[in-house]
Amino acid sequence: MTDTTDEIWEPHAPATTARPRPVEVPASAGRLELLVAGTASVDVLAEGVVEVTAQDPEGGTGDVRIEWRLPCVDVTSFWSPDPRGTGWLPTAWNAPRRTGLSRGAPVAALVGTGDTTVCAFASDREEVLASAGVVEETGEFRFWVQAAGRLTVRIDTSGRHFGLSLAELADWWAGDRPVHVPDAARLPAYSTWYALHQNITPGTVEQQAALGKELGLDTIIVDDGWMTTDRTRGYAHCGDWEPHSLPDTAAHVARVHDLGVQYMLWYALPFIGKDSAAWAELNRFTLVDAPHMGAVVVDPRYPAVRAHLVDRLARAVEEWGMDGLKVDFIDWFGVQDPPAPGPEADCATVDEGLHLLLSEIRRRTVAAAPESMIEHRQPYVSPGLWPYATMVRAVDCPLSSQENRQRVVDTRLIAGPLAVHSDMLMWHPTEPVEQIACHLINVLFGVPQISVDLAVQSPAQRETLAFWLGVSRSHVDTLQLGGFRPARPDLGYPMITAVGDGTTVVARYAPLPVATGTEAAGEWRTLLVANADADPGVRLTGGRGTAEATVQDARGRTVGTSTVHLDGGLVYVPRGGLLTLRRV
């Protein structure tokens, strides 16, 4: 065991109130060196899975810390759900991450060769300070998690695929949290943001909804601009949430519904803009000033703030007949050092107020429309938010296919029951159909959101959209609810596999062979291979016998059929195309 008197240089980390001391760990828990500040208990749940609890020995709210180290051997990457958080190995002296209800999630994984779990962990508390990094002096990797009063951490060194370990940790979080995800939340959607920005009118919305319905987009999400006639961006007009750009709102929503399209409306929840009527009443409840946004973030610890925001958001469903809300910027509530609450506050912490705010919004919307939807967005991916949402979207990365893929996958791995949506897909009007198909393949394992002007798409572009949206819809159970096996997080997930009941879907983003055996691909009758790489040569490996192969191009047109061997067969699939294998 390492000499615990050797201090690791941590210029950014606060000290604990008690010094961590060594704790014995059963051999079945793996090669862990465990240290705990506080009263400790250790339970082995399975081979390589252990649960550690630390508690303030006085039963109070003093800091406790759980720390563990293990040899950093055969390691390829460090995974976390933060945007840009996956890939490199951090150092132990880097600043620790602070997670809370409105930002991040208390989970991370050290991934080894073959996508194995070297060590994954999650805590039972949303609000923790956590650190993970290489100890330069010893070649070990050290984790620690710190919180006040009491803390439980589940540690997994099982060596399974890291996606399985993270899914099990998410299941542990789920517990008895009541979460209902309507079927519509898992189907492709249209967003107005990149296509229209603030140029919102009833006519433009209805036009895009009608065109989208023809292509397989059953929901439209109307973003910023509906609550103001100002078109200069910024958030100075937030807070009143009057439909200035959508007059006769209920009739407009009814016309969209007549198209067979559901309707969601965007709200920048925390902001009260300086040009809003609400400013005079609510700016005294400022949590933090945001002058560059033209607004302040209001403090949910105050009942007046919550009452105003709940009424403004809920009426979209209650009065106008909307099918859900896009609730944006929740992460702005995550102020590290909030001001002390005033006498009108009824909560000691911002997170308490945020729970009350989001819970009441969800209660009111569900009471009006039981199948209503609420979208949240990375980086607010905490399991504490699950009861208040139905889907979570990858954070903005316009035109960045690989980044969108990585953010969808990272969010999928710990999203639990929520549907995971891509950032909105946009492209230049002259984008070739092969690249449009690749945009869609990159987010195939999430729910695609589309945000281009559908009225100016060429027939070939529309054909491509319809084909790949059809693939997403036809195989939703496998793509979103099947066994999820992304490969090589250190390389940005160049191949992803989803295993369903008789159907397996593989997406290929690099010139890699596709394993067709049951260990990698499951007991499939149909195997789909989506090719987003420029190399058309798809080599099949590891399977037995033959299969009937159908190759389609980016537009869904059949370009070849053949019988292929599942171990060594070579099939040419054009970029943006789809290979379908069926057992003979």
Coordinates of C-alpha atoms in Angstrom, one line a residue:
M1 CA 0.0 0.0 0.0
T2 CA 1.2 3.5 -0.9
D3 CA 2.5 5.6 2.0
T4 CA -0.5 7.8 2.8
T5 CA 1.8 10.4 4.4
D6 CA 3.0 11.4 0.9
E7 CA 0.9 14.4 -0.1
I8 CA -0.1 14.8 -3.8
W9 CA 0.3 18.4 -4.9
E10 CA -3.2 19.8 -5.5
P11 CA -3.1 23.6 -5.9
H12 CA -6.8 23.8 -6.8
A13 CA -8.4 21.4 -4.3
P14 CA -9.8 22.4 -0.9
A15 CA -8.6 20.4 2.2
T16 CA -10.9 18.0 3.9
T17 CA -12.0 18.5 7.5
A18 CA -10.5 15.1 8.3
R19 CA -7.5 13.3 7.0
P20 CA -8.3 10.2 4.9
R21 CA -7.2 7.0 6.5
P22 CA -6.6 3.5 4.9
V23 CA -9.6 1.1 4.9
E24 CA -9.3 -2.6 4.1
V25 CA -11.0 -3.7 0.9
P26 CA -11.9 -7.4 0.2
A27 CA -9.9 -8.9 -2.6
S28 CA -13.0 -9.4 -4.7
A29 CA -13.4 -5.7 -4.9
G30 CA -10.3 -5.4 -7.2
R31 CA -6.9 -3.9 -6.8
L32 CA -8.1 -0.8 -4.9
E33 CA -6.2 1.1 -2.3
L34 CA -9.0 2.8 -0.3
L35 CA -8.8 5.8 2.0
V36 CA -11.7 7.4 3.8
A37 CA -12.1 10.6 5.8
G38 CA -15.0 9.8 8.2
T39 CA -16.6 6.7 9.5
A40 CA -16.4 4.1 6.7
S41 CA -18.3 1.0 5.7
V42 CA -17.6 -1.2 2.6
D43 CA -20.0 -3.6 0.9
V44 CA -19.1 -5.9 -2.0
L45 CA -22.0 -6.1 -4.4
A46 CA -20.5 -8.4 -7.0
E47 CA -17.1 -9.4 -8.3
G48 CA -15.3 -6.1 -8.9
V49 CA -18.2 -3.9 -7.7
V50 CA -18.0 -2.3 -4.2
E51 CA -20.1 0.3 -2.4
V52 CA -18.3 2.6 0.1
T53 CA -20.1 4.9 2.5
A54 CA -18.5 7.6 4.6
Q55 CA -20.2 9.5 7.3
D56 CA -19.3 12.4 9.6
P57 CA -18.3 10.6 12.8
E58 CA -20.2 13.2 14.8
G59 CA -23.3 12.8 12.8
G60 CA -23.1 16.4 11.6
T61 CA -22.3 18.1 8.3
G62 CA -18.5 18.0 8.3
D63 CA -16.8 17.1 5.0
V64 CA -16.2 13.4 4.3
R65 CA -14.0 12.1 1.5
I66 CA -13.7 8.7 -0.2
E67 CA -10.4 8.3 -2.1
W68 CA -9.1 5.3 -4.0
R69 CA -6.1 4.5 -6.2
L70 CA -5.2 1.7 -8.6
P71 CA -2.4 1.0 -11.0
C72 CA -2.9 3.0 -14.2
V73 CA -2.2 0.0 -16.4
D74 CA -3.4 -0.8 -20.0
V75 CA -5.6 2.4 -19.9
T76 CA -6.7 4.2 -23.0
S77 CA -8.9 7.0 -21.9
F78 CA -10.9 8.8 -19.2
W79 CA -14.6 9.2 -19.7
S80 CA -16.9 11.8 -18.2
P81 CA -20.3 13.2 -19.2
D82 CA -19.0 16.7 -19.5
P83 CA -18.8 18.3 -23.0
R84 CA -15.2 17.7 -24.2
G85 CA -14.7 15.6 -21.1
T86 CA -13.7 12.2 -22.7
G87 CA -10.4 11.1 -24.1
W88 CA -7.2 12.3 -22.4
L89 CA -6.0 11.2 -19.0
P90 CA -6.2 14.2 -16.5
T91 CA -3.5 14.7 -13.9
A92 CA -4.2 14.4 -10.2
W93 CA -3.3 18.0 -9.6
N94 CA -6.0 19.4 -12.0
A95 CA -8.9 21.3 -10.6
P96 CA -11.6 19.0 -9.3
R97 CA -15.1 19.0 -10.8
R98 CA -18.0 20.3 -8.8
T99 CA -21.3 18.7 -9.8
G100 CA -24.8 19.7 -8.7
L101 CA -28.4 19.4 -9.6
S102 CA -28.0 21.9 -12.5
R103 CA -24.6 21.0 -13.8
G104 CA -22.8 17.7 -14.6
A105 CA -23.3 14.3 -13.0
P106 CA -21.2 12.6 -10.3
V107 CA -19.8 9.8 -12.5
A108 CA -16.7 9.0 -14.4
A109 CA -14.8 6.0 -15.8
L110 CA -11.3 4.9 -16.6
V111 CA -11.4 2.8 -19.8
G112 CA -8.9 0.2 -20.8
T113 CA -7.9 -1.6 -24.0
G114 CA -10.8 -3.4 -25.5
D115 CA -13.2 -0.8 -24.0
T116 CA -13.1 -2.5 -20.6
T117 CA -13.9 -0.9 -17.3
V118 CA -10.7 -0.3 -15.5
C119 CA -12.6 1.7 -12.9
A120 CA -16.0 3.4 -13.1
F121 CA -17.7 5.2 -10.2
A122 CA -20.9 7.1 -9.3
S123 CA -22.0 8.8 -6.1
D124 CA -25.5 8.9 -4.6
R125 CA -25.2 12.6 -4.1
E126 CA -25.6 15.1 -7.0
E127 CA -23.7 17.9 -5.2
V128 CA -20.1 16.6 -4.8
L129 CA -16.5 17.7 -5.4
A130 CA -14.7 15.1 -7.4
S131 CA -11.2 14.6 -8.7
A132 CA -9.6 12.0 -10.9
G133 CA -6.2 11.9 -12.4
V134 CA -2.8 10.4 -12.9
V135 CA -0.3 10.5 -10.0
E136 CA 2.9 11.4 -11.7
E137 CA 5.1 10.1 -8.9
T138 CA 3.7 6.5 -8.8
G139 CA 2.0 5.8 -12.2
E140 CA -1.3 5.2 -10.3
F141 CA -4.7 6.7 -11.1
R142 CA -6.4 8.4 -8.1
F143 CA -10.0 9.2 -7.6
W144 CA -11.6 11.1 -4.7
V145 CA -15.2 12.3 -4.0
Q146 CA -16.0 14.8 -1.2
A147 CA -19.3 16.0 0.2
A148 CA -20.8 17.2 3.5
G149 CA -22.2 14.8 6.1
R150 CA -22.7 11.5 4.4
L151 CA -21.7 10.1 1.0
T152 CA -22.0 6.7 -0.8
V153 CA -19.9 5.9 -3.8
R154 CA -20.2 2.8 -6.0
I155 CA -16.9 1.7 -7.6
D156 CA -16.8 -0.8 -10.5
T157 CA -13.5 -2.5 -11.5
S158 CA -15.2 -5.5 -13.2
G159 CA -13.5 -5.3 -16.5
R160 CA -16.8 -5.4 -18.4
H161 CA -17.5 -3.2 -21.4
F162 CA -17.5 0.3 -19.9
G163 CA -20.9 1.0 -21.3
L164 CA -22.4 -1.9 -19.3
S165 CA -20.8 -0.6 -16.1
L166 CA -22.1 2.9 -16.7
A167 CA -25.6 1.6 -17.5
E168 CA -25.6 -0.3 -14.2
L169 CA -24.6 2.8 -12.4
A170 CA -27.4 4.7 -14.0
D171 CA -29.8 1.9 -13.0
W172 CA -28.6 2.4 -9.4
W173 CA -29.4 6.1 -9.7
A174 CA -32.8 5.4 -11.1
G175 CA -34.1 3.7 -7.9
D176 CA -37.6 4.8 -7.4
R177 CA -37.4 8.0 -9.4
P178 CA -40.8 8.3 -11.3
V179 CA -39.9 9.0 -14.9
H180 CA -42.3 8.6 -17.8
V181 CA -41.0 9.1 -21.4
P182 CA -43.7 9.4 -24.0
D183 CA -43.2 7.6 -27.3
A184 CA -43.1 10.9 -29.1
A185 CA -39.9 11.9 -27.2
R186 CA -38.0 9.2 -29.1
L187 CA -39.1 10.2 -32.6
P188 CA -37.3 12.6 -34.9
A189 CA -38.1 16.3 -34.4
Y190 CA -37.8 19.6 -36.2
S191 CA -36.2 22.6 -34.5
T192 CA -36.5 26.2 -35.7
W193 CA -33.3 27.5 -34.2
Y194 CA -30.6 27.1 -36.8
A195 CA -33.0 27.3 -39.7
L196 CA -34.9 30.4 -38.6
H197 CA -33.2 31.8 -35.5
Q198 CA -35.5 34.6 -34.2
N199 CA -37.5 34.9 -37.4
I200 CA -40.6 33.3 -36.1
T201 CA -44.1 33.7 -37.6
P202 CA -47.1 31.5 -37.6
G203 CA -46.7 31.0 -41.3
T204 CA -43.1 29.9 -41.3
V205 CA -43.7 27.5 -38.4
E206 CA -46.7 25.9 -40.1
Q207 CA -44.8 25.6 -43.4
Q208 CA -41.8 23.8 -41.7
A209 CA -44.2 21.6 -39.7
A210 CA -46.1 20.5 -42.8
L211 CA -42.9 19.8 -44.8
G212 CA -41.3 18.0 -41.9
K213 CA -44.3 15.8 -41.4
E214 CA -43.9 14.5 -45.0
L215 CA -40.3 13.5 -44.1
G216 CA -41.0 11.8 -40.8
L217 CA -40.7 14.7 -38.3
D218 CA -43.7 14.5 -36.0
T219 CA -42.7 17.2 -33.5
I220 CA -41.7 20.8 -34.1
I221 CA -39.8 22.7 -31.4
V222 CA -40.2 26.5 -31.8
D223 CA -37.1 28.2 -30.3
D224 CA -36.2 31.8 -29.5
G225 CA -38.0 34.7 -31.2
W226 CA -41.6 33.8 -30.5
M227 CA -41.8 36.0 -27.4
T228 CA -40.5 39.2 -29.1
T229 CA -40.6 41.1 -32.3
D230 CA -37.0 42.2 -31.8
R231 CA -34.6 40.3 -34.0
T232 CA -31.2 41.4 -32.6
R233 CA -30.6 38.3 -30.4
G234 CA -29.8 38.5 -26.7
Y235 CA -32.1 37.8 -23.8
A236 CA -33.3 41.2 -22.8
H237 CA -36.9 40.3 -23.8
C238 CA -37.1 37.1 -21.7
G239 CA -39.3 37.0 -18.6
D240 CA -42.8 38.0 -19.8
W241 CA -43.1 35.2 -22.3
E242 CA -45.9 36.8 -24.3
P243 CA -46.3 35.3 -27.8
H244 CA -45.7 38.6 -29.7
S245 CA -44.5 36.7 -32.8
L246 CA -47.3 34.1 -32.6
P247 CA -50.6 36.0 -32.3
D248 CA -53.8 34.0 -31.8
T249 CA -51.5 31.3 -30.4
A250 CA -54.0 28.6 -29.6
A251 CA -55.5 28.7 -33.1
H252 CA -52.0 28.5 -34.6
V253 CA -51.1 25.5 -32.4
A254 CA -54.4 23.8 -33.5
R255 CA -53.4 24.3 -37.1
V256 CA -50.1 22.6 -36.5
H257 CA -51.9 19.8 -34.7
D258 CA -54.2 19.4 -37.7
L259 CA -51.0 18.5 -39.6
G260 CA -50.4 15.6 -37.2
V261 CA -47.5 17.4 -35.7
Q262 CA -46.8 17.9 -31.9
Y263 CA -45.6 21.4 -30.7
M264 CA -43.0 22.3 -28.1
L265 CA -42.0 25.8 -27.1
W266 CA -38.7 27.2 -25.9
Y267 CA -38.1 29.0 -22.6
A268 CA -34.8 30.5 -21.3
L269 CA -36.0 29.6 -17.8
P270 CA -33.6 31.6 -15.5
F271 CA -33.5 34.9 -17.3
I272 CA -35.5 38.0 -16.6
G273 CA -34.6 40.5 -19.3
K274 CA -34.0 44.2 -18.7
D275 CA -36.6 45.1 -21.4
S276 CA -39.3 42.9 -19.9
A277 CA -42.2 44.1 -17.8
A278 CA -41.3 41.4 -15.2
W279 CA -38.0 43.2 -14.6
A280 CA -39.5 45.8 -12.2
E281 CA -41.0 43.1 -10.0
L282 CA -38.3 40.4 -10.1
N283 CA -34.9 41.9 -10.6
R284 CA -34.6 42.4 -6.8
F285 CA -34.4 38.5 -6.6
T286 CA -31.3 38.4 -8.7
L287 CA -29.1 35.3 -8.2
V288 CA -26.4 36.6 -10.6
D289 CA -26.2 39.4 -13.1
A290 CA -25.6 38.6 -16.7
P291 CA -25.1 42.0 -18.4
H292 CA -23.7 40.5 -21.6
M293 CA -27.0 38.6 -22.0
G294 CA -29.1 41.7 -21.2
A295 CA -30.7 39.9 -18.3
V296 CA -30.3 38.6 -14.8
V297 CA -30.6 35.0 -13.5
V298 CA -33.4 35.0 -10.9
D299 CA -33.2 33.1 -7.6
P300 CA -35.6 30.1 -7.3
R301 CA -35.3 30.2 -3.5
Y302 CA -38.1 32.9 -3.6
P303 CA -41.7 31.9 -3.9
A304 CA -42.5 35.0 -6.0
V305 CA -39.9 33.9 -8.6
R306 CA -41.2 30.3 -8.8
A307 CA -44.8 31.4 -9.0
H308 CA -44.1 33.7 -11.9
L309 CA -42.0 31.2 -13.9
V310 CA -44.4 28.3 -13.3
D311 CA -47.4 30.3 -14.5
R312 CA -45.5 31.6 -17.6
L313 CA -44.3 28.1 -18.7
A314 CA -47.4 26.1 -17.7
R315 CA -49.8 28.2 -19.7
A316 CA -48.1 27.1 -23.0
V317 CA -49.7 23.7 -22.3
E318 CA -52.7 24.7 -20.3
E319 CA -53.9 27.6 -22.4
W320 CA -52.3 27.3 -25.9
G321 CA -52.4 23.5 -26.2
M322 CA -48.7 22.9 -26.6
D323 CA -47.3 19.4 -26.2
G324 CA -44.3 20.3 -24.2
L325 CA -41.5 22.7 -23.3
K326 CA -37.9 23.2 -24.2
V327 CA -36.4 24.4 -20.9
D328 CA -33.1 26.0 -21.6
F329 CA -30.2 27.3 -19.5
I330 CA -30.9 25.5 -16.3
D331 CA -27.1 25.3 -15.8
W332 CA -27.1 29.0 -15.1
F333 CA -28.7 28.3 -11.7
G334 CA -25.5 26.5 -10.7
V335 CA -23.8 29.5 -9.1
Q336 CA -20.9 28.4 -6.9
D337 CA -21.2 31.1 -4.3
P338 CA -24.8 32.4 -4.3
P339 CA -25.8 35.4 -2.2
A340 CA -27.3 34.7 1.2
P341 CA -31.1 34.2 0.9
G342 CA -33.2 37.2 2.0
P343 CA -36.2 37.2 4.3
E344 CA -38.7 36.4 1.5
A345 CA -36.9 33.2 0.6
D346 CA -38.3 29.8 1.8
C347 CA -35.3 27.7 0.8
A348 CA -31.7 27.6 2.2
T349 CA -30.1 26.4 -1.0
V350 CA -30.6 27.2 -4.7
D351 CA -30.9 23.5 -5.5
E352 CA -33.9 23.2 -3.1
G353 CA -35.6 26.1 -4.9
L354 CA -34.8 24.6 -8.3
H355 CA -36.3 21.2 -7.3
L356 CA -39.5 23.0 -6.3
L357 CA -39.6 25.1 -9.5
L358 CA -39.0 22.2 -11.9
S359 CA -41.3 19.9 -9.9
E360 CA -44.2 22.3 -10.1
I361 CA -43.6 23.0 -13.9
R362 CA -43.7 19.3 -14.5
R363 CA -46.8 18.8 -12.3
R364 CA -48.8 21.5 -14.1
T365 CA -47.8 20.4 -17.6
V366 CA -48.6 16.7 -16.9
A367 CA -51.9 17.6 -15.3
A368 CA -52.9 19.5 -18.5
A369 CA -51.4 16.9 -20.9
P370 CA -50.3 13.6 -19.5
E371 CA -48.0 12.8 -22.5
S372 CA -46.4 16.2 -22.6
M373 CA -42.6 16.5 -23.1
I374 CA -39.9 18.5 -21.5
E375 CA -36.4 18.9 -23.0
H376 CA -33.3 19.5 -21.0
R377 CA -29.8 20.0 -22.4
Q378 CA -26.3 18.9 -21.7
P379 CA -24.5 19.8 -19.4
Y380 CA -27.4 19.6 -17.0
V381 CA -27.6 15.8 -17.0
S382 CA -27.9 15.1 -13.3
P383 CA -30.1 12.1 -12.3
G384 CA -31.7 14.5 -9.9
L385 CA -33.4 16.1 -12.9
W386 CA -34.8 13.0 -14.4
P387 CA -38.3 13.3 -12.9
Y388 CA -38.7 16.7 -14.4
A389 CA -37.7 15.9 -18.1
T390 CA -38.5 13.4 -20.8
M391 CA -35.4 14.1 -23.0
V392 CA -32.0 15.7 -22.9
R393 CA -30.2 17.2 -25.9
A394 CA -26.5 17.3 -26.8
V395 CA -25.1 20.8 -26.3
D396 CA -24.8 23.1 -29.3
C397 CA -22.2 22.0 -31.9
P398 CA -23.6 23.2 -35.3
L399 CA -22.2 21.3 -38.4
S400 CA -19.8 19.3 -36.2
S401 CA -20.7 15.7 -37.0
Q402 CA -18.0 14.0 -34.9
E403 CA -18.7 16.3 -31.9
N404 CA -22.4 15.7 -32.1
R405 CA -21.8 12.0 -32.2
Q406 CA -19.5 12.1 -29.1
R407 CA -21.9 14.3 -27.2
V408 CA -24.9 12.1 -28.0
V409 CA -23.0 8.9 -26.9
D410 CA -21.6 10.5 -23.7
T411 CA -25.1 11.6 -22.7
R412 CA -26.7 8.3 -23.7
L413 CA -24.3 6.3 -21.5
I414 CA -25.7 7.8 -18.3
A415 CA -29.1 9.2 -19.3
G416 CA -31.0 6.4 -17.6
P417 CA -34.7 6.4 -18.8
L418 CA -34.5 9.8 -20.7
A419 CA -34.5 10.0 -24.5
V420 CA -31.3 11.6 -25.8
H421 CA -31.5 14.0 -28.7
S422 CA -28.8 15.3 -31.0
D423 CA -27.9 18.9 -31.4
M424 CA -29.9 20.2 -34.3
L425 CA -28.6 19.1 -37.7
M426 CA -27.9 21.9 -40.1
W427 CA -26.0 22.2 -43.4
H428 CA -25.2 24.5 -46.3
P429 CA -27.8 24.5 -49.1
T430 CA -25.3 22.9 -51.4
E431 CA -24.3 20.1 -49.0
P432 CA -24.1 16.8 -51.0
V433 CA -26.5 14.1 -50.0
E434 CA -23.7 11.8 -48.9
Q435 CA -22.7 14.2 -46.2
I436 CA -26.3 14.9 -45.1
A437 CA -26.6 11.1 -44.6
C438 CA -23.4 11.2 -42.6
H439 CA -24.8 13.9 -40.4
L440 CA -27.7 11.6 -39.7
I441 CA -25.6 8.5 -39.2
N442 CA -23.5 10.4 -36.7
V443 CA -26.5 10.8 -34.4
L444 CA -28.2 7.5 -35.3
F445 CA -28.2 6.3 -31.7
G446 CA -29.9 9.4 -30.4
V447 CA -33.1 11.2 -31.6
P448 CA -32.2 13.4 -34.6
Q449 CA -33.3 17.0 -34.5
I450 CA -33.3 18.7 -37.9
S451 CA -32.9 22.5 -38.3
V452 CA -32.7 23.5 -42.0
D453 CA -35.2 25.3 -44.1
L454 CA -37.0 22.4 -45.6
A455 CA -38.6 24.6 -48.3
V456 CA -35.3 25.0 -50.1
Q457 CA -34.0 21.4 -49.9
S458 CA -33.5 19.7 -53.3
P459 CA -35.5 16.6 -54.1
A460 CA -32.4 14.5 -53.5
Q461 CA -31.8 16.1 -50.1
R462 CA -35.4 15.5 -49.1
E463 CA -35.1 11.9 -50.2
T464 CA -32.0 11.4 -48.1
L465 CA -33.7 13.0 -45.1
A466 CA -36.7 10.8 -45.5
F467 CA -34.7 7.6 -45.9
W468 CA -32.5 8.1 -42.8
L469 CA -35.3 9.4 -40.6
G470 CA -37.2 6.3 -41.6
V471 CA -34.3 4.1 -40.4
S472 CA -34.3 6.0 -37.1
R473 CA -38.1 5.5 -36.7
S474 CA -38.2 1.9 -37.9
H475 CA -35.5 0.7 -35.5
V476 CA -36.2 3.0 -32.5
D477 CA -36.3 0.1 -30.0
T478 CA -32.9 -1.2 -31.0
L479 CA -31.2 2.2 -31.5
Q480 CA -32.4 3.8 -28.3
L481 CA -33.4 1.0 -26.0
G482 CA -31.1 -1.9 -27.0
G483 CA -27.8 -2.9 -25.6
F484 CA -25.5 0.0 -26.3
R485 CA -21.8 -0.6 -27.1
P486 CA -19.8 2.4 -28.3
A487 CA -16.2 1.6 -29.1
R488 CA -13.0 3.4 -28.5
P489 CA -13.9 6.6 -26.5
D490 CA -10.2 7.6 -26.9
L491 CA -10.8 7.9 -30.7
G492 CA -14.2 9.6 -30.5
Y493 CA -16.3 6.4 -30.9
P494 CA -15.3 5.3 -34.5
M495 CA -17.8 2.5 -34.3
I496 CA -21.0 2.0 -32.3
T497 CA -23.2 -1.0 -31.9
A498 CA -26.8 -1.4 -30.6
V499 CA -28.2 -4.9 -30.0
G500 CA -31.9 -5.4 -29.9
D501 CA -34.3 -8.3 -30.1
G502 CA -33.2 -10.0 -33.3
T503 CA -31.9 -6.8 -34.8
T504 CA -28.5 -5.3 -34.5
V505 CA -27.4 -1.9 -35.8
V506 CA -23.7 -0.9 -36.4
A507 CA -22.6 2.5 -37.4
R508 CA -19.1 2.8 -38.9
Y509 CA -17.3 6.1 -38.8
A510 CA -13.8 4.9 -39.8
P511 CA -12.5 2.1 -42.2
L512 CA -13.0 -0.6 -39.6
P513 CA -14.1 -4.3 -40.0
V514 CA -17.6 -5.1 -38.7
A515 CA -17.8 -8.1 -36.3
T516 CA -20.9 -10.3 -37.1
G517 CA -20.4 -13.0 -34.4
T518 CA -22.8 -13.3 -31.5
E519 CA -20.4 -12.1 -28.9
A520 CA -20.1 -8.7 -30.6
A521 CA -23.4 -8.4 -32.5
G522 CA -25.8 -10.6 -30.5
E523 CA -28.2 -13.2 -31.8
W524 CA -29.3 -11.2 -34.8
R525 CA -31.6 -12.1 -37.7
T526 CA -31.1 -8.7 -39.3
L527 CA -27.9 -6.7 -39.1
L528 CA -27.7 -3.1 -40.3
V529 CA -24.4 -1.4 -41.1
A530 CA -24.5 2.3 -41.6
N531 CA -21.4 3.6 -43.3
A532 CA -20.3 7.2 -42.6
D533 CA -16.7 6.6 -43.8
A534 CA -15.3 7.5 -47.2
D535 CA -13.9 3.9 -47.6
P536 CA -16.7 1.8 -49.1
G537 CA -15.1 -1.5 -48.3
V538 CA -16.9 -3.1 -45.3
R539 CA -15.1 -6.2 -44.2
L540 CA -17.3 -8.7 -42.2
T541 CA -15.5 -10.8 -39.5
G542 CA -16.2 -13.3 -36.8
G543 CA -19.5 -14.7 -37.9
R544 CA -20.5 -18.1 -39.3
G545 CA -22.2 -19.0 -42.6
T546 CA -23.7 -16.5 -45.1
A547 CA -26.3 -13.8 -45.2
E548 CA -28.3 -12.0 -47.9
A549 CA -26.9 -8.5 -48.4
T550 CA -28.8 -5.5 -49.6
V551 CA -26.9 -2.2 -50.2
Q552 CA -28.6 1.2 -50.4
D553 CA -27.0 4.5 -51.1
A554 CA -27.5 7.7 -49.1
R555 CA -30.9 8.3 -50.7
G556 CA -32.1 4.8 -49.9
R557 CA -31.9 3.5 -53.5
T558 CA -30.9 -0.1 -53.8
V559 CA -27.5 -0.4 -55.5
G560 CA -26.7 -4.0 -55.0
T561 CA -27.7 -7.4 -53.6
S562 CA -25.6 -10.5 -53.0
T563 CA -24.9 -13.4 -50.7
V564 CA -21.9 -12.7 -48.4
H565 CA -19.8 -14.7 -46.0
L566 CA -20.0 -13.5 -42.4
D567 CA -16.3 -14.2 -41.8
G568 CA -14.1 -12.5 -44.4
G569 CA -16.8 -11.2 -46.7
L570 CA -16.3 -7.8 -48.3
V571 CA -19.2 -5.6 -49.2
Y572 CA -19.0 -2.2 -50.9
V573 CA -21.2 0.3 -49.2
P574 CA -21.1 3.9 -50.5
R575 CA -20.5 6.8 -48.1
G576 CA -23.8 7.6 -46.4
G577 CA -25.2 4.3 -47.4
L578 CA -26.7 1.3 -45.6
L579 CA -25.9 -2.4 -45.7
T580 CA -28.7 -4.8 -44.5
L581 CA -27.7 -8.4 -43.8
R582 CA -30.4 -11.0 -43.3
R583 CA -29.6 -14.6 -42.2
V584 CA -30.0 -17.1 -44.9

